[in-house]
Amino acid sequence: MEITNVLVANRGEIARRVFATCRRMGIATTAVYSDADANSPHVAEADSAVRLPGNAPGETYLRVELIIEAALAAGADAIHPGYGFLSENAGFAKAVQEAGLIWIGPPVAAIEQMGSKVEAKKMMDAAGVPVLKQLDPAEVTAEVLPVLIKASAGGGGRGMRVVREVADLAAQLEAAQREAESAFGDPTVFCERYLETGRHIEVQVMADTHGAVWAVGERECSIQRRHQKVVEEAPSPLVEKIDGMRERLFTAARLAAEAIGYEGAGTVEFLADERGDFFFLEMNTRLQVEHPVTEQVTGLDLVRLQLQVAAGRPLPARQPGLRGHSIEVRLYAEDPAQDWQPQSGPVFRLDIPGATGEFTVLTEPGVRLDTGVVDGSQVGVHYDPMLSKVISYAETRDEAAHLLASALQRAKIHGLVTNRDLLVRVLRHPAFLAGDTDTAFFATHGLEKLSAPLISEGDEKLSIVAAALSDAAANRAAARIGAGLPSGWRNLPSQPQAKSYESRISGKHEIRYRLTRAGLVVDGFDGLELIEATPDSVTLTVPGDRGRVRRRFEIARYGDLVTIDSPLGPVAVKHLPRFEDPADQVAEGSLLAPMPGAVIRLGAQAGDRVEKGQPILWLEAMKMEHTIAAPAAGILAELNVVAGQQVEVGAVLAVVHSEDQE
């Protein structure tokens, strides 16, 4: 079979990833896109693109008939499902083949067998693969707690809940079923014993249609939030230190693949303990998000192998060995300090300094960027908030960690709150560098500390001073008269000039400064010397215990958003007007919508007494449920929404009058 045109039944980063390999192989590409994705980079990069009317996944990327019609209309002869959406849907794979198209994935029967995690575990047990016992939710008792509820038809953390109290089981089951139905179209869930401090180890397998089955290498993906992976690496530090564990893992993975007659790329996931014992979790019958780290340590292009296997070609005669170390982090538009609250809005700029490759295997130590967004992209509420995958490759694990942390700290990420600071702190944490990573990493080491800003309070204030001086330079440059004069120039002493900013981290700042014959004078700072100030950058010398140090700050503006980047760390502030419009003021105790979404449930009514942290309502956005809780104990004075209502970001959902206000 010859593949000449591939439609990717997906969006964003994974669509761009598949397209990149197709271009290197001389294969034409076809994109599909929802209305929300009309201006997405993956649409612009494809040779042809077909619109899927609507926004939500259920209207677009989950519509089997629309995807196949798009492929036929564009002249595609093969479909690659990417990951998520329909990638593990046996009905979709079957429909693709019945339409006379090449399915770039495993056999339909293999997807069916692994599609139900309930049945998959029974099959793996019979094949001799170690498994954890499955529990019937109706029979869960206090003795077996905690348990993990999991969606049978999917992954990625959707439909997952940890239950520690029997009284919470029913409500958590309902919530997990709703999420599973929304994400995968199947509400089936099951339970298993929850291991608090397990290690998540997975094996990449690749099999052809001629009987060859490779266990390509293992990855460790133990650092997770909400059961979704955040940091992934290859090889696994746990496997590296336990004699014989890699061989046992590879044997179990090959047994799993052979038991279902697997073909193509897949991943067998295990939960391991510190002794090296492991248990089968699931088999993902698709390419994984974290596949780049395996590509880096093997030199393989896994998408290329997928295409070759789908075309009927055998795997190469020799399987490559491992080389060096690779670490991947998922850069999300979310606020870890606020219960991982997802963000939506524009990405004004995304620049990872030192990135030497994009969607390609690095042959020298460096940083690779696989991203679904570019400068000017919009992050909406309909899909996962992952912006990019940033991947380092080096000879050693320590070097890979330091390289990646440095690139992330120096990155210019303008427009949205992200988990960048958390990622850098994880990569530099002594426990991570020692290889002590398990699924309780955030709980063990404190999410509050790990999500704290990279920049210190004093350095943030200095950065805001630079923003004020840059703003003054921008005002002078825009002036029609006297543009060449120093800002605030007087021939007599004058009052300081003042500019006000608000930081999401530290609140409001008023910068008061004067430019005098003797130089720059800033309230609260002694000895600052201004070297240069332009609309785009400011250079200062700063006194210290051991002498003066020159600092350069780069400044960018997007409306009232001001970003300041320097080696001290990134800062983003809102420039406040001199006079605040009363209409813009929000009452104390107001609960604002953190993103556009739909109110799916109410937890209290107006007039109720509420406790701090008590759920007031639940908002559904980005395929997950988000709890909006009372900020303090008091009275729910206002409730401005009803179940089923759509709300915009910033809308006042409710107002809680605290006990102090009362």
XYZ file of C-alpha atoms in Angstrom, residues 206-214 258 262-263 314-315:
14
model
C 6.099 -0.957 18.150
C 4.917 -3.939 16.129
C 4.670 -4.557 12.390
C 2.417 -6.799 10.312
C 5.225 -9.348 9.854
C 5.429 -10.556 13.459
C 8.126 -8.267 14.864
C 7.361 -6.714 18.261
C 9.720 -4.136 19.750
C 1.412 -10.285 21.493
C -0.886 -5.731 18.186
C 0.387 -3.695 15.230
C 8.453 -4.321 8.154
C 10.311 -2.721 11.027
